[in-house]
């Protein structure tokens, strides 16, 4: 039971990291929140930055 709770907490914490934002910032130095529709999701990142950051 404890292992399942730990797995859920770790999954939640990893899922809360905005990986598309971080990848765009590292690859291009741009802020994806101010590009396209303003969404930090993978599709907006792919559309605005390209394959490298997505």
XYZ file of C-alpha atoms in Angstrom:
54
model
C 0.000 0.000 0.000
C 2.799 2.405 0.865
C 4.579 1.647 -2.421
C 1.448 2.524 -4.389
C 1.051 5.832 -2.555
C 4.697 6.696 -3.186
C 4.295 5.814 -6.878
C 1.223 8.052 -7.159
C 2.982 10.967 -5.445
C 6.078 10.616 -7.650
C 3.910 10.375 -10.773
C 1.987 13.481 -9.754
C 5.169 15.443 -9.127
C 6.751 14.366 -12.425
C 3.552 15.195 -14.300
C 3.478 18.681 -12.849
C 6.820 19.608 -14.446
C 6.200 21.657 -17.615
C 8.613 19.719 -19.830
C 7.565 21.498 -23.049
C 8.338 24.870 -21.451
C 11.720 23.696 -20.195
C 12.673 22.094 -23.527
C 11.698 25.227 -25.468
C 13.592 27.476 -23.075
C 16.741 25.346 -23.343
C 16.561 24.774 -27.117
C 15.642 28.291 -28.236
C 15.722 30.634 -25.252
C 12.118 31.629 -26.027
C 9.096 31.537 -23.730
C 6.452 29.216 -25.223
C 3.764 30.842 -23.060
C 4.007 33.962 -25.226
C 3.942 32.112 -28.549
C 1.038 30.724 -30.557
C -2.020 30.074 -28.421
C -0.111 30.529 -25.173
C -0.521 26.878 -24.260
C 2.504 25.148 -22.761
C 1.538 21.802 -24.322
C 3.496 19.671 -26.718
C 1.438 20.524 -29.816
C 1.940 24.278 -29.413
C 5.642 23.656 -28.840
C 5.850 21.557 -32.009
C 3.983 24.165 -34.062
C 5.981 27.150 -32.842
C 9.461 25.726 -32.279
C 9.578 22.542 -34.302
C 10.644 18.984 -33.720
C 13.788 19.777 -31.727
C 12.064 21.075 -28.595
C 9.008 18.882 -28.795
